[in-house]
Short mmCIF file of C-alpha atoms in Angstrom, two decimals:
data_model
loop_
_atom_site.label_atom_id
_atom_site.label_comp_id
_atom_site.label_asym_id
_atom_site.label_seq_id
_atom_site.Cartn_x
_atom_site.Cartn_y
_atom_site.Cartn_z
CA UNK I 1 206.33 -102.83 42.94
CA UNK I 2 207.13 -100.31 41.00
CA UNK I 3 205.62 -100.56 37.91
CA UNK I 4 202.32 -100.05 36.87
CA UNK I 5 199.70 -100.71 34.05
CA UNK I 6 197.79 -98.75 31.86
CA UNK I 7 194.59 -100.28 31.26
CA UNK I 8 194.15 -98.36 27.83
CA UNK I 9 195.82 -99.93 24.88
CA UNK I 10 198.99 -97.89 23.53
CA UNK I 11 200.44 -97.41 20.20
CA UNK I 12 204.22 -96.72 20.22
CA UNK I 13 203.18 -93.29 19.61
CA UNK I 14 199.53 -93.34 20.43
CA UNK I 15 197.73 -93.54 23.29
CA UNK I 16 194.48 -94.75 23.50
CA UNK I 17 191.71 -93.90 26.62
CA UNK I 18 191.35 -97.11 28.37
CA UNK I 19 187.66 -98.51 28.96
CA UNK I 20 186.36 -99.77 31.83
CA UNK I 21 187.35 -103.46 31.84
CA UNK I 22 185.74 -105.88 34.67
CA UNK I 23 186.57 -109.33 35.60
CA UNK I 24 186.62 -111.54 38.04
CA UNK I 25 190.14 -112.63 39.80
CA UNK I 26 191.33 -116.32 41.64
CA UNK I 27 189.82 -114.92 45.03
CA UNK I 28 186.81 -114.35 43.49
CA UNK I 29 186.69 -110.48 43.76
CA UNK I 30 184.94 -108.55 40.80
CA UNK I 31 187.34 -105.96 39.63
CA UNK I 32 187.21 -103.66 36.77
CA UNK I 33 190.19 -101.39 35.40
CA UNK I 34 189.17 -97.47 34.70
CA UNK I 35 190.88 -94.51 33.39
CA UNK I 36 192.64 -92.54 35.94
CA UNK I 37 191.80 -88.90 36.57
CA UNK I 38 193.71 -85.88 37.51
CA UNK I 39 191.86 -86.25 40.75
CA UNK I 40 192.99 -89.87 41.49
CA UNK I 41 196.63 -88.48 41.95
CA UNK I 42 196.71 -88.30 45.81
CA UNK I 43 194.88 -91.46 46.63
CA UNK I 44 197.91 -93.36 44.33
CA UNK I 45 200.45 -91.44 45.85
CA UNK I 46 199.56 -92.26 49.28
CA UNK I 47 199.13 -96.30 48.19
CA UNK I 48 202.72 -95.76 46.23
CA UNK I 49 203.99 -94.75 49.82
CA UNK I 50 202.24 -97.83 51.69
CA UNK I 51 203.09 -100.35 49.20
CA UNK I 52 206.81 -99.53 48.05
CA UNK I 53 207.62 -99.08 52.13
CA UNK I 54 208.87 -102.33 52.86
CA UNK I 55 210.85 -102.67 50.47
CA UNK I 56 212.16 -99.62 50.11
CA UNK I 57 213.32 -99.21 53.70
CA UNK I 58 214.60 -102.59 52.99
CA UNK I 59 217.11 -101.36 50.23
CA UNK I 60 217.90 -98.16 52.90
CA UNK I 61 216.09 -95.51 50.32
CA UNK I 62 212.43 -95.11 51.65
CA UNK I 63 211.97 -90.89 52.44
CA UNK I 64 208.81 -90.04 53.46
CA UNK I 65 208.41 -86.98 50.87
CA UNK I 66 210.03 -88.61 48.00
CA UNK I 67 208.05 -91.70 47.43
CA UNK I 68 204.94 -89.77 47.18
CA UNK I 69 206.84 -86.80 45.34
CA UNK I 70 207.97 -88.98 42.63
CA UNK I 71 204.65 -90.68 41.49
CA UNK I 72 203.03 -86.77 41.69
CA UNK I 73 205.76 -85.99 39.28
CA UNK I 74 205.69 -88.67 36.91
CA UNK I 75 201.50 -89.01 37.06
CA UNK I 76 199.84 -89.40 33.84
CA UNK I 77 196.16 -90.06 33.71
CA UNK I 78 196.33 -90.63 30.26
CA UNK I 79 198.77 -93.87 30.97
CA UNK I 80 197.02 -94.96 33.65
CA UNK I 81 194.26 -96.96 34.72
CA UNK I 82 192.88 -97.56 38.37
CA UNK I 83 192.09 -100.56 39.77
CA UNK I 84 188.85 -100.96 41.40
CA UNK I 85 186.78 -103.09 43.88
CA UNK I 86 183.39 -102.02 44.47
CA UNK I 87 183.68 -98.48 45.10
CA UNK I 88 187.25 -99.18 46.43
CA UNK I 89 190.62 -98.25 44.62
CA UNK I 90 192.33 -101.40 45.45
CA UNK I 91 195.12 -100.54 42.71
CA UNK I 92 196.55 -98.70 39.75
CA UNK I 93 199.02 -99.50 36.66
CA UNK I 94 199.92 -97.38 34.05
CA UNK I 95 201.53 -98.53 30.96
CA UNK I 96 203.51 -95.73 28.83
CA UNK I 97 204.84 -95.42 24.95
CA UNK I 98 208.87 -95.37 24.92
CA UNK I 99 210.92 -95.47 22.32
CA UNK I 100 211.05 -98.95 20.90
CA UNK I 101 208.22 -100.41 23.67
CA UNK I 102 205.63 -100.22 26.19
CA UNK I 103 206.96 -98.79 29.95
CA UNK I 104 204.77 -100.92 32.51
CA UNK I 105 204.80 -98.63 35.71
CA UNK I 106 203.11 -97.80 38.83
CA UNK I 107 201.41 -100.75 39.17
CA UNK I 108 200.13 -101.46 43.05
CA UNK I 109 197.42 -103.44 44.72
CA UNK I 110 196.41 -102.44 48.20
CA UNK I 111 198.19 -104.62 50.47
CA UNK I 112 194.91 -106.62 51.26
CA UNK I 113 194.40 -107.54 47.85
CA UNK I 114 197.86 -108.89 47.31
CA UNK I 115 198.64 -112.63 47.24
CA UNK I 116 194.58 -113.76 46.13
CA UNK I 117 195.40 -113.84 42.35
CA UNK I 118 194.27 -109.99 41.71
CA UNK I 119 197.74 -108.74 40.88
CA UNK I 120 197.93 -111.71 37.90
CA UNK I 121 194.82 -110.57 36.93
CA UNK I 122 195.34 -107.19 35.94
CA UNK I 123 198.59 -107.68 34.69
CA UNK I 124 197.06 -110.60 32.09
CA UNK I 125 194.46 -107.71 31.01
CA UNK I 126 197.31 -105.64 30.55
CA UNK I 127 199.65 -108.03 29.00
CA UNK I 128 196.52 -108.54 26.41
CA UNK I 129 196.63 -105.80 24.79
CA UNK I 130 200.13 -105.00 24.80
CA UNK I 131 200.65 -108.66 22.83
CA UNK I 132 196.93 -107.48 20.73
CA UNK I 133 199.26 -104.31 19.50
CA UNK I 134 202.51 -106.31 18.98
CA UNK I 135 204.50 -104.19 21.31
CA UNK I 136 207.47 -105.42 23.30
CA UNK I 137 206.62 -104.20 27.22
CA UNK I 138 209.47 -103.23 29.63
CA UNK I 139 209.36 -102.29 33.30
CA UNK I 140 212.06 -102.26 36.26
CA UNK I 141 211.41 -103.30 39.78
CA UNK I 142 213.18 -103.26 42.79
CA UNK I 143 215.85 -105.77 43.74
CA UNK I 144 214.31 -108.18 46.23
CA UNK I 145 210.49 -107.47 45.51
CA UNK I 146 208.03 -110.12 45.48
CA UNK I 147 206.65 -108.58 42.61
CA UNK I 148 208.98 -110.03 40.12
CA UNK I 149 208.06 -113.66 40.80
CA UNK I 150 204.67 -112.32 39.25
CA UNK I 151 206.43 -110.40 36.26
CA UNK I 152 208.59 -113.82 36.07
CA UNK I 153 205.21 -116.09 35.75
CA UNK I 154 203.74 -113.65 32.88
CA UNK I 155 206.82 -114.14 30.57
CA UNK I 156 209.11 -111.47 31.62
CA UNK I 157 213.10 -111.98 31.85
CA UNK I 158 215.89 -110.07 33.18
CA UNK I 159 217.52 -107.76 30.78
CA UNK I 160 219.97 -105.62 33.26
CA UNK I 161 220.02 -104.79 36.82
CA UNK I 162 221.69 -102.45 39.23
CA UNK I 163 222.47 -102.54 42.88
CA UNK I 164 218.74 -101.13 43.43
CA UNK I 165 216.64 -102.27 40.20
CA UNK I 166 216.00 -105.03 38.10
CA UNK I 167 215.07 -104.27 34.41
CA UNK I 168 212.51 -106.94 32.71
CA UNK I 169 211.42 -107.08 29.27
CA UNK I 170 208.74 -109.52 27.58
CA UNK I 171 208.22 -109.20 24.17
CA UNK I 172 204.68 -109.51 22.53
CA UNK I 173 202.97 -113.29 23.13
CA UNK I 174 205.34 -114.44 25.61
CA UNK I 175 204.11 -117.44 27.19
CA UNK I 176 204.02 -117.67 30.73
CA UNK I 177 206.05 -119.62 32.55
CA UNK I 178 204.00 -122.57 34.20
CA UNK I 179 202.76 -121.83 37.76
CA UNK I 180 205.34 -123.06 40.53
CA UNK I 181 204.21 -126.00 41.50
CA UNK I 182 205.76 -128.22 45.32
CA UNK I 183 206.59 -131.90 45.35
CA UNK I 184 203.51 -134.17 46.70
CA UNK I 185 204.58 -136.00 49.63
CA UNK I 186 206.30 -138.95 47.66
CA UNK I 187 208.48 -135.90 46.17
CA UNK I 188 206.40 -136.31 42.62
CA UNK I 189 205.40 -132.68 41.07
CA UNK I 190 201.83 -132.79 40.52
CA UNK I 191 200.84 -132.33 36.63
CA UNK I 192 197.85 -131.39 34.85
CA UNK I 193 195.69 -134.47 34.08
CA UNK I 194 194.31 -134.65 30.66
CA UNK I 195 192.27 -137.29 28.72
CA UNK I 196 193.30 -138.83 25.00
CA UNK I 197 190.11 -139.69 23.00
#
């Protein structure tokens, strides 16, 4: 997944210090969102490495240096926010100011925390405040990830791709696409029940 969140609100030209920001996700885990510091560099470079491995090595690109190299490079504590657990950094996203949008990047969950509803979380939070500033938010992930099914459920479509990226934009207020939902055993999807008064 790369592509993170910045769990400060941005201004096309402005950034703003993210607060801390708590919540509770699906699995039931407290989790707050708090601004990165110079200091948290290392620790997201090494869960960069963990995360992005698969798939990386995957696509035939994963270098042991680089991975870590190119998050140290492009590390802004000022876009970025760090997800937390406890005491435990189970995750980062930073969100940047472009041009004519929001750059969603470096967003990871610890592999433990992925799949329980923490990862569409954060991303709502994030997604928030992008749509509370009117900004369009892009990101690119890699070809094949998981991670774009999520992307996919919080509104975001496919603008380009190349053999090793896929480039997603969602403008402000997208609706989410309805969680995926399997057959019941007569083959009927199940729907949400509601009552007329």
């Amino acid at each position: 997944m790369d592509v993170g969140v910045m769990g400060s609100g941005t201004r096309a030209n402005t950034a703003v210090p993210v607060r801390v920001v708590t919540a509770t996700a699906e699995h039931g885990a407290d989790w707050a969102l708090r601004a990165a510091v110079a200091a948290d560099v290392e620790v997201i470079a090494e869960l960069r490495a963990v995360v992005m491995r698969p798939d990386l090595e995957r696509l035939g690109r994963y270098d042991e240096h680089r991975v870590r190299q190119r998050l140290r490079d492009a590390f802004s504590p000022r876009h970025t926010s760090v997800v937390v657990i406890g005491r435990e950094i189970a995750g980062c996203v930073a969100v940047r100011p472009a041009e004519d949008r929001l750059w969603l990047e470096h967003f990871y969950l610890a592999p433990h925390h992925q799949g329980r509803g923490l990862g569409s979380a954060v991303l709502g939070a994030v997604l928030e405040r992008t749509d509370a500033q009117g900004m369009t938010v892009g990101l690119n992930v890699l070809r094949g990830s998981a991670a774009r099914r999520l992307y996919e459920r919080h509104g975001f479509v496919v603008e380009t791709q190349d053999p090793v990226d896929v480039f997603m934009t969602r403008p402000p207020g997208s609706v989410p696409s309805p969680p995926h939902t399997s057959p019941t055993s007569d083959g009927r999807h199940p729907q949400a029940s509601s009552t007329l008064s």
